Amino acid sequence: YELRQYETAKWVSTVIRGETQKEAMRQGFWKLFHYIQGKNEKEMKIDMTVPVTCLIKSGCADFKVSFFVPFEHQDSPPQPTDSDVFIEERKAAAVFVRSFGGFASPEKYTDEAEVLARALRNRGQPFHEDFFYTAGYDSPFKLFNRHNEVWYFKK
């Protein structure tokens, strides 16, 4: 794993409730995709960015799916017109990251998060164990050399 330092940044997000993780990712992706395609107050098209993240909280059936707001829109991202979509500011944070390849299923993300959590515990690294993020970097059409990550936030 690696330890990364992320600066404060804005993300566009939506919370999908009561669905499987796979279905939540699908629904969340499309809500956010419509936002960047112009479903916002400025009717502005915004470039797609990576990663697409999904917040997984233990024992919780809500999934928060997010796109990073491109650097040129960080200061004033257009406001969403869909009431389920919102702009959030994530504070600067130290994040433990485990990368892996292939097509990432919810089960694969969970397995990789468990491997990361075990490694952090073994090394005595304090981290927030009650949630993790999945991060996907590739379009579903990319077949090879795929890049996925799981993130735990350092305490």
Short mmCIF file of N, CA and C in Angstrom, two decimals:
data_model
loop_
_atom_site.label_atom_id
_atom_site.label_comp_id
_atom_site.label_asym_id
_atom_site.label_seq_id
_atom_site.Cartn_x
_atom_site.Cartn_y
_atom_site.Cartn_z
N TYR A 1 0.84 -1.19 0.00
CA TYR A 1 0.00 0.00 0.00
C TYR A 1 0.88 1.23 0.00
N GLU A 2 0.26 2.37 -0.24
CA GLU A 2 0.99 3.64 -0.16
C GLU A 2 0.17 4.62 0.66
N LEU A 3 0.84 5.63 1.19
CA LEU A 3 0.17 6.70 1.92
C LEU A 3 0.22 7.94 1.04
N ARG A 4 -0.95 8.49 0.71
CA ARG A 4 -1.04 9.70 -0.12
C ARG A 4 -1.60 10.84 0.71
N GLN A 5 -1.20 12.04 0.34
CA GLN A 5 -1.77 13.25 0.95
C GLN A 5 -2.64 13.92 -0.10
N TYR A 6 -3.93 14.04 0.18
CA TYR A 6 -4.84 14.72 -0.74
C TYR A 6 -5.16 16.10 -0.19
N GLU A 7 -5.17 17.09 -1.07
CA GLU A 7 -5.54 18.46 -0.68
C GLU A 7 -7.06 18.57 -0.62
N THR A 8 -7.53 19.63 0.03
CA THR A 8 -8.96 19.92 0.05
C THR A 8 -9.44 20.07 -1.39
N ALA A 9 -10.58 19.46 -1.72
CA ALA A 9 -11.08 19.51 -3.09
C ALA A 9 -12.59 19.29 -3.12
N LYS A 10 -13.20 19.80 -4.19
CA LYS A 10 -14.64 19.62 -4.37
C LYS A 10 -14.92 18.41 -5.26
N TRP A 11 -15.98 17.71 -4.89
CA TRP A 11 -16.45 16.54 -5.63
C TRP A 11 -17.95 16.74 -5.87
N VAL A 12 -18.45 16.20 -6.96
CA VAL A 12 -19.90 16.18 -7.18
C VAL A 12 -20.36 14.77 -6.81
N SER A 13 -21.40 14.70 -5.98
CA SER A 13 -21.78 13.42 -5.38
C SER A 13 -23.29 13.20 -5.39
N THR A 14 -23.66 11.95 -5.19
CA THR A 14 -25.04 11.56 -4.99
C THR A 14 -25.06 10.37 -4.05
N VAL A 15 -26.11 10.25 -3.25
CA VAL A 15 -26.24 9.10 -2.35
C VAL A 15 -27.38 8.23 -2.87
N ILE A 16 -27.07 6.95 -3.06
CA ILE A 16 -28.06 5.98 -3.51
C ILE A 16 -28.36 5.08 -2.31
N ARG A 17 -29.65 4.98 -1.98
CA ARG A 17 -30.05 4.22 -0.78
C ARG A 17 -30.76 2.92 -1.15
N GLY A 18 -30.48 1.91 -0.35
CA GLY A 18 -31.25 0.67 -0.42
C GLY A 18 -31.09 -0.15 -1.67
N GLU A 19 -29.96 -0.01 -2.35
CA GLU A 19 -29.66 -0.84 -3.52
C GLU A 19 -28.40 -1.64 -3.23
N THR A 20 -28.12 -2.62 -4.07
CA THR A 20 -26.84 -3.30 -3.96
C THR A 20 -25.75 -2.30 -4.34
N GLN A 21 -24.52 -2.60 -3.96
CA GLN A 21 -23.41 -1.70 -4.30
C GLN A 21 -23.29 -1.56 -5.82
N LYS A 22 -23.42 -2.66 -6.52
CA LYS A 22 -23.29 -2.62 -7.98
C LYS A 22 -24.36 -1.73 -8.60
N GLU A 23 -25.61 -1.89 -8.15
CA GLU A 23 -26.72 -1.08 -8.67
C GLU A 23 -26.57 0.38 -8.25
N ALA A 24 -26.11 0.62 -7.03
CA ALA A 24 -25.89 1.99 -6.55
C ALA A 24 -24.83 2.68 -7.41
N MET A 25 -23.76 1.95 -7.75
CA MET A 25 -22.72 2.52 -8.61
C MET A 25 -23.29 2.88 -9.98
N ARG A 26 -24.13 1.99 -10.52
CA ARG A 26 -24.72 2.23 -11.84
C ARG A 26 -25.62 3.48 -11.79
N GLN A 27 -26.55 3.50 -10.83
CA GLN A 27 -27.46 4.64 -10.73
C GLN A 27 -26.71 5.94 -10.43
N GLY A 28 -25.76 5.86 -9.49
CA GLY A 28 -25.00 7.05 -9.11
C GLY A 28 -24.18 7.58 -10.28
N PHE A 29 -23.53 6.66 -11.01
CA PHE A 29 -22.72 7.07 -12.16
C PHE A 29 -23.58 7.87 -13.14
N TRP A 30 -24.78 7.36 -13.47
CA TRP A 30 -25.60 8.04 -14.47
C TRP A 30 -26.11 9.40 -13.99
N LYS A 31 -26.45 9.52 -12.70
CA LYS A 31 -26.88 10.82 -12.16
C LYS A 31 -25.74 11.84 -12.31
N LEU A 32 -24.52 11.40 -11.98
CA LEU A 32 -23.37 12.30 -12.05
C LEU A 32 -22.97 12.58 -13.51
N PHE A 33 -23.11 11.57 -14.34
CA PHE A 33 -22.80 11.74 -15.76
C PHE A 33 -23.73 12.79 -16.38
N HIS A 34 -25.03 12.75 -16.02
CA HIS A 34 -25.97 13.76 -16.53
C HIS A 34 -25.56 15.16 -16.06
N TYR A 35 -25.08 15.24 -14.81
CA TYR A 35 -24.59 16.54 -14.30
C TYR A 35 -23.46 17.08 -15.18
N ILE A 36 -22.46 16.25 -15.48
CA ILE A 36 -21.33 16.76 -16.27
C ILE A 36 -21.70 16.96 -17.74
N GLN A 37 -22.80 16.34 -18.18
CA GLN A 37 -23.27 16.54 -19.56
C GLN A 37 -24.12 17.79 -19.70
N GLY A 38 -24.32 18.54 -18.60
CA GLY A 38 -25.03 19.80 -18.70
C GLY A 38 -26.27 19.93 -17.83
N LYS A 39 -26.56 18.90 -17.03
CA LYS A 39 -27.72 19.00 -16.13
C LYS A 39 -27.28 19.75 -14.87
N ASN A 40 -26.97 21.04 -15.08
CA ASN A 40 -26.53 21.92 -14.00
C ASN A 40 -27.00 23.33 -14.33
N GLU A 41 -26.91 24.23 -13.35
CA GLU A 41 -27.46 25.58 -13.52
C GLU A 41 -26.88 26.34 -14.71
N LYS A 42 -25.63 26.08 -15.03
CA LYS A 42 -25.01 26.79 -16.16
C LYS A 42 -25.18 26.04 -17.49
N GLU A 43 -25.87 24.89 -17.43
CA GLU A 43 -26.02 24.02 -18.60
C GLU A 43 -24.67 23.80 -19.28
N MET A 44 -23.66 23.63 -18.43
CA MET A 44 -22.28 23.54 -18.88
C MET A 44 -21.83 22.08 -18.94
N LYS A 45 -21.15 21.73 -20.04
CA LYS A 45 -20.53 20.41 -20.11
C LYS A 45 -19.20 20.48 -19.38
N ILE A 46 -18.94 19.45 -18.60
CA ILE A 46 -17.72 19.39 -17.80
C ILE A 46 -17.00 18.09 -18.17
N ASP A 47 -15.68 18.14 -18.25
CA ASP A 47 -14.92 16.93 -18.58
C ASP A 47 -15.11 15.87 -17.51
N MET A 48 -15.16 14.63 -17.97
CA MET A 48 -15.20 13.48 -17.06
C MET A 48 -13.83 13.37 -16.40
N THR A 49 -13.81 13.12 -15.12
CA THR A 49 -12.54 12.95 -14.41
C THR A 49 -12.52 11.58 -13.74
N VAL A 50 -11.35 11.20 -13.31
CA VAL A 50 -11.20 9.99 -12.51
C VAL A 50 -10.44 10.37 -11.24
N PRO A 51 -10.61 9.63 -10.19
CA PRO A 51 -11.41 8.40 -10.12
C PRO A 51 -12.88 8.69 -9.87
N VAL A 52 -13.69 7.66 -10.09
CA VAL A 52 -15.07 7.64 -9.61
C VAL A 52 -14.98 6.92 -8.26
N THR A 53 -15.42 7.59 -7.19
CA THR A 53 -15.32 6.95 -5.88
C THR A 53 -16.69 6.53 -5.37
N CYS A 54 -16.67 5.57 -4.47
CA CYS A 54 -17.89 5.13 -3.80
C CYS A 54 -17.55 4.94 -2.33
N LEU A 55 -18.29 5.62 -1.46
CA LEU A 55 -18.09 5.51 -0.02
C LEU A 55 -18.86 4.31 0.49
N ILE A 56 -18.15 3.40 1.16
CA ILE A 56 -18.74 2.20 1.74
C ILE A 56 -18.62 2.32 3.26
N LYS A 57 -19.77 2.34 3.94
CA LYS A 57 -19.76 2.40 5.41
C LYS A 57 -20.22 1.06 5.94
N SER A 58 -19.51 0.52 6.94
CA SER A 58 -19.90 -0.79 7.43
C SER A 58 -21.30 -0.74 8.04
N GLY A 59 -22.09 -1.76 7.71
CA GLY A 59 -23.44 -1.88 8.23
C GLY A 59 -24.42 -0.85 7.69
N CYS A 60 -24.10 -0.21 6.57
CA CYS A 60 -24.95 0.84 6.03
C CYS A 60 -25.28 0.52 4.57
N ALA A 61 -26.54 0.69 4.19
CA ALA A 61 -26.96 0.38 2.82
C ALA A 61 -26.98 1.61 1.92
N ASP A 62 -26.39 2.72 2.38
CA ASP A 62 -26.28 3.91 1.54
C ASP A 62 -24.90 3.93 0.89
N PHE A 63 -24.85 4.29 -0.38
CA PHE A 63 -23.58 4.39 -1.09
C PHE A 63 -23.47 5.79 -1.68
N LYS A 64 -22.38 6.49 -1.34
CA LYS A 64 -22.16 7.82 -1.91
C LYS A 64 -21.18 7.69 -3.07
N VAL A 65 -21.69 8.00 -4.27
CA VAL A 65 -20.89 7.91 -5.50
C VAL A 65 -20.47 9.33 -5.87
N SER A 66 -19.19 9.50 -6.25
CA SER A 66 -18.66 10.84 -6.51
C SER A 66 -17.74 10.89 -7.71
N PHE A 67 -17.77 12.05 -8.39
CA PHE A 67 -16.80 12.39 -9.43
C PHE A 67 -15.98 13.56 -8.89
N PHE A 68 -14.69 13.56 -9.17
CA PHE A 68 -13.83 14.69 -8.84
C PHE A 68 -14.19 15.85 -9.77
N VAL A 69 -14.33 17.05 -9.20
CA VAL A 69 -14.60 18.24 -10.02
C VAL A 69 -13.27 18.69 -10.65
N PRO A 70 -13.24 18.83 -11.98
CA PRO A 70 -11.98 19.21 -12.64
C PRO A 70 -11.39 20.49 -12.05
N PHE A 71 -10.06 20.59 -12.08
CA PHE A 71 -9.35 21.71 -11.46
C PHE A 71 -9.88 23.07 -11.90
N GLU A 72 -10.23 23.20 -13.20
CA GLU A 72 -10.67 24.52 -13.67
C GLU A 72 -12.04 24.92 -13.11
N HIS A 73 -12.76 23.98 -12.50
CA HIS A 73 -14.08 24.29 -11.92
C HIS A 73 -14.07 24.22 -10.40
N GLN A 74 -12.91 23.95 -9.79
CA GLN A 74 -12.85 23.80 -8.33
C GLN A 74 -13.36 25.03 -7.58
N ASP A 75 -13.03 26.23 -8.08
CA ASP A 75 -13.43 27.45 -7.37
C ASP A 75 -14.93 27.67 -7.36
N SER A 76 -15.59 27.38 -8.49
CA SER A 76 -17.04 27.59 -8.54
C SER A 76 -17.70 26.58 -9.48
N PRO A 77 -17.85 25.35 -9.02
CA PRO A 77 -18.50 24.35 -9.86
C PRO A 77 -19.97 24.73 -10.08
N PRO A 78 -20.50 24.48 -11.28
CA PRO A 78 -21.92 24.78 -11.51
C PRO A 78 -22.79 23.94 -10.56
N GLN A 79 -23.84 24.56 -10.06
CA GLN A 79 -24.72 23.86 -9.14
C GLN A 79 -25.58 22.84 -9.90
N PRO A 80 -25.74 21.65 -9.32
CA PRO A 80 -26.59 20.63 -9.96
C PRO A 80 -28.06 21.09 -9.97
N THR A 81 -28.81 20.65 -10.99
CA THR A 81 -30.24 20.93 -11.02
C THR A 81 -31.04 19.71 -10.53
N ASP A 82 -30.40 18.55 -10.43
CA ASP A 82 -31.03 17.35 -9.86
C ASP A 82 -30.87 17.44 -8.35
N SER A 83 -31.98 17.39 -7.61
CA SER A 83 -31.94 17.56 -6.15
C SER A 83 -31.17 16.43 -5.45
N ASP A 84 -30.95 15.31 -6.15
CA ASP A 84 -30.19 14.19 -5.56
C ASP A 84 -28.68 14.36 -5.72
N VAL A 85 -28.26 15.37 -6.48
CA VAL A 85 -26.83 15.57 -6.76
C VAL A 85 -26.37 16.82 -6.03
N PHE A 86 -25.18 16.76 -5.42
CA PHE A 86 -24.69 17.90 -4.65
C PHE A 86 -23.18 18.02 -4.78
N ILE A 87 -22.70 19.24 -4.52
CA ILE A 87 -21.25 19.50 -4.51
C ILE A 87 -20.80 19.38 -3.05
N GLU A 88 -19.73 18.65 -2.83
CA GLU A 88 -19.19 18.55 -1.46
C GLU A 88 -17.71 18.89 -1.48
N GLU A 89 -17.27 19.44 -0.37
CA GLU A 89 -15.84 19.72 -0.22
C GLU A 89 -15.27 18.70 0.73
N ARG A 90 -14.30 17.93 0.24
CA ARG A 90 -13.61 16.97 1.10
C ARG A 90 -12.35 17.66 1.61
N LYS A 91 -12.18 17.61 2.91
CA LYS A 91 -11.02 18.25 3.55
C LYS A 91 -9.74 17.49 3.18
N ALA A 92 -8.62 18.20 3.29
CA ALA A 92 -7.32 17.57 3.06
C ALA A 92 -7.19 16.38 4.00
N ALA A 93 -6.58 15.30 3.51
CA ALA A 93 -6.49 14.08 4.31
C ALA A 93 -5.32 13.21 3.86
N ALA A 94 -4.83 12.43 4.80
CA ALA A 94 -3.85 11.39 4.51
C ALA A 94 -4.64 10.10 4.29
N VAL A 95 -4.36 9.43 3.19
CA VAL A 95 -5.15 8.27 2.80
C VAL A 95 -4.23 7.09 2.49
N PHE A 96 -4.54 5.93 3.09
CA PHE A 96 -3.83 4.70 2.76
C PHE A 96 -4.51 4.10 1.53
N VAL A 97 -3.71 3.77 0.52
CA VAL A 97 -4.25 3.33 -0.77
C VAL A 97 -3.67 1.96 -1.14
N ARG A 98 -4.56 1.05 -1.53
CA ARG A 98 -4.14 -0.23 -2.11
C ARG A 98 -4.67 -0.28 -3.53
N SER A 99 -3.78 -0.51 -4.50
CA SER A 99 -4.14 -0.57 -5.92
C SER A 99 -4.22 -2.02 -6.38
N PHE A 100 -5.10 -2.27 -7.35
CA PHE A 100 -5.20 -3.61 -7.93
C PHE A 100 -5.80 -3.49 -9.34
N GLY A 101 -5.59 -4.51 -10.14
CA GLY A 101 -6.05 -4.48 -11.53
C GLY A 101 -7.32 -5.28 -11.75
N GLY A 102 -7.67 -5.45 -13.01
CA GLY A 102 -8.83 -6.26 -13.38
C GLY A 102 -10.14 -5.50 -13.27
N PHE A 103 -11.24 -6.23 -13.48
CA PHE A 103 -12.58 -5.67 -13.31
C PHE A 103 -12.93 -5.81 -11.84
N ALA A 104 -13.28 -4.72 -11.20
CA ALA A 104 -13.52 -4.73 -9.76
C ALA A 104 -15.01 -4.89 -9.46
N SER A 105 -15.35 -6.02 -8.87
CA SER A 105 -16.72 -6.25 -8.40
C SER A 105 -16.80 -5.72 -6.96
N PRO A 106 -18.01 -5.55 -6.44
CA PRO A 106 -18.13 -5.17 -5.02
C PRO A 106 -17.39 -6.15 -4.11
N GLU A 107 -17.45 -7.44 -4.43
CA GLU A 107 -16.76 -8.46 -3.62
C GLU A 107 -15.25 -8.25 -3.67
N LYS A 108 -14.73 -7.95 -4.85
CA LYS A 108 -13.29 -7.72 -5.02
C LYS A 108 -12.85 -6.49 -4.23
N TYR A 109 -13.64 -5.41 -4.28
CA TYR A 109 -13.32 -4.22 -3.50
C TYR A 109 -13.29 -4.55 -2.01
N THR A 110 -14.27 -5.30 -1.54
CA THR A 110 -14.33 -5.68 -0.12
C THR A 110 -13.12 -6.52 0.26
N ASP A 111 -12.77 -7.49 -0.58
CA ASP A 111 -11.60 -8.33 -0.31
C ASP A 111 -10.33 -7.48 -0.23
N GLU A 112 -10.16 -6.57 -1.19
CA GLU A 112 -8.96 -5.73 -1.21
C GLU A 112 -8.93 -4.79 0.00
N ALA A 113 -10.09 -4.29 0.42
CA ALA A 113 -10.15 -3.43 1.61
C ALA A 113 -9.75 -4.22 2.85
N GLU A 114 -10.17 -5.49 2.92
CA GLU A 114 -9.80 -6.33 4.07
C GLU A 114 -8.30 -6.57 4.09
N VAL A 115 -7.70 -6.80 2.93
CA VAL A 115 -6.25 -7.00 2.84
C VAL A 115 -5.53 -5.73 3.33
N LEU A 116 -6.00 -4.57 2.87
CA LEU A 116 -5.40 -3.30 3.28
C LEU A 116 -5.55 -3.09 4.78
N ALA A 117 -6.75 -3.32 5.30
CA ALA A 117 -7.00 -3.13 6.74
C ALA A 117 -6.09 -4.03 7.57
N ARG A 118 -5.93 -5.28 7.14
CA ARG A 118 -5.06 -6.22 7.86
C ARG A 118 -3.61 -5.72 7.86
N ALA A 119 -3.14 -5.26 6.70
CA ALA A 119 -1.77 -4.76 6.60
C ALA A 119 -1.57 -3.54 7.51
N LEU A 120 -2.55 -2.65 7.56
CA LEU A 120 -2.44 -1.45 8.40
C LEU A 120 -2.42 -1.82 9.88
N ARG A 121 -3.30 -2.75 10.27
CA ARG A 121 -3.32 -3.21 11.67
C ARG A 121 -1.99 -3.86 12.05
N ASN A 122 -1.47 -4.70 11.15
CA ASN A 122 -0.20 -5.40 11.41
C ASN A 122 0.95 -4.42 11.61
N ARG A 123 0.88 -3.27 10.96
CA ARG A 123 1.94 -2.26 11.07
C ARG A 123 1.61 -1.19 12.10
N GLY A 124 0.50 -1.37 12.82
CA GLY A 124 0.13 -0.42 13.87
C GLY A 124 -0.25 0.95 13.35
N GLN A 125 -0.75 1.00 12.11
CA GLN A 125 -1.16 2.28 11.52
C GLN A 125 -2.60 2.60 11.93
N PRO A 126 -2.83 3.72 12.61
CA PRO A 126 -4.21 4.06 12.98
C PRO A 126 -4.99 4.57 11.77
N PHE A 127 -6.20 4.02 11.56
CA PHE A 127 -7.03 4.44 10.43
C PHE A 127 -8.50 4.32 10.81
N HIS A 128 -9.34 5.01 10.07
CA HIS A 128 -10.80 4.96 10.30
C HIS A 128 -11.31 3.65 9.71
N GLU A 129 -11.67 2.71 10.58
CA GLU A 129 -12.04 1.36 10.14
C GLU A 129 -13.51 1.23 9.75
N ASP A 130 -14.33 2.24 10.08
CA ASP A 130 -15.77 2.11 9.87
C ASP A 130 -16.21 2.47 8.45
N PHE A 131 -15.29 2.93 7.61
CA PHE A 131 -15.64 3.22 6.21
C PHE A 131 -14.40 3.13 5.34
N PHE A 132 -14.64 2.90 4.05
CA PHE A 132 -13.56 2.99 3.06
C PHE A 132 -14.16 3.48 1.76
N TYR A 133 -13.29 3.94 0.86
CA TYR A 133 -13.72 4.35 -0.47
C TYR A 133 -13.21 3.35 -1.49
N THR A 134 -14.03 3.10 -2.51
CA THR A 134 -13.53 2.42 -3.70
C THR A 134 -13.23 3.53 -4.71
N ALA A 135 -12.23 3.30 -5.56
CA ALA A 135 -11.87 4.28 -6.58
C ALA A 135 -11.61 3.54 -7.88
N GLY A 136 -12.40 3.89 -8.90
CA GLY A 136 -12.24 3.27 -10.22
C GLY A 136 -11.71 4.30 -11.20
N TYR A 137 -10.78 3.88 -12.03
CA TYR A 137 -10.11 4.81 -12.94
C TYR A 137 -10.41 4.56 -14.42
N ASP A 138 -11.11 3.48 -14.74
CA ASP A 138 -11.25 3.11 -16.15
C ASP A 138 -12.70 3.03 -16.59
N SER A 139 -12.92 3.29 -17.87
CA SER A 139 -14.24 3.10 -18.47
C SER A 139 -14.52 1.60 -18.50
N PRO A 140 -15.80 1.23 -18.49
CA PRO A 140 -16.13 -0.21 -18.56
C PRO A 140 -15.65 -0.85 -19.86
N PHE A 141 -15.32 -0.01 -20.86
CA PHE A 141 -14.89 -0.54 -22.16
C PHE A 141 -13.39 -0.84 -22.21
N LYS A 142 -12.66 -0.39 -21.20
CA LYS A 142 -11.23 -0.69 -21.17
C LYS A 142 -11.05 -2.11 -20.64
N LEU A 143 -10.41 -2.95 -21.42
CA LEU A 143 -10.33 -4.37 -21.06
C LEU A 143 -9.04 -4.74 -20.35
N PHE A 144 -7.95 -4.04 -20.65
CA PHE A 144 -6.65 -4.44 -20.12
C PHE A 144 -6.02 -3.32 -19.30
N ASN A 145 -5.06 -3.70 -18.45
CA ASN A 145 -4.32 -2.75 -17.62
C ASN A 145 -5.25 -1.81 -16.85
N ARG A 146 -6.28 -2.39 -16.25
CA ARG A 146 -7.24 -1.60 -15.48
C ARG A 146 -6.63 -1.22 -14.13
N HIS A 147 -7.09 -0.08 -13.59
CA HIS A 147 -6.56 0.41 -12.31
C HIS A 147 -7.71 0.71 -11.35
N ASN A 148 -7.68 0.06 -10.19
CA ASN A 148 -8.68 0.26 -9.15
C ASN A 148 -7.96 0.46 -7.83
N GLU A 149 -8.64 1.11 -6.88
CA GLU A 149 -8.05 1.32 -5.56
C GLU A 149 -9.10 1.21 -4.48
N VAL A 150 -8.62 0.91 -3.27
CA VAL A 150 -9.42 1.06 -2.06
C VAL A 150 -8.65 2.04 -1.16
N TRP A 151 -9.40 2.89 -0.46
CA TRP A 151 -8.81 3.93 0.38
C TRP A 151 -9.33 3.83 1.81
N TYR A 152 -8.41 3.85 2.77
CA TYR A 152 -8.76 4.06 4.18
C TYR A 152 -8.12 5.37 4.62
N PHE A 153 -8.86 6.17 5.38
CA PHE A 153 -8.34 7.45 5.84
C PHE A 153 -7.54 7.26 7.12
N LYS A 154 -6.37 7.88 7.16
CA LYS A 154 -5.49 7.81 8.32
C LYS A 154 -6.12 8.59 9.47
N LYS A 155 -5.96 8.04 10.69
CA LYS A 155 -6.45 8.76 11.88
C LYS A 155 -5.40 9.75 12.34
#
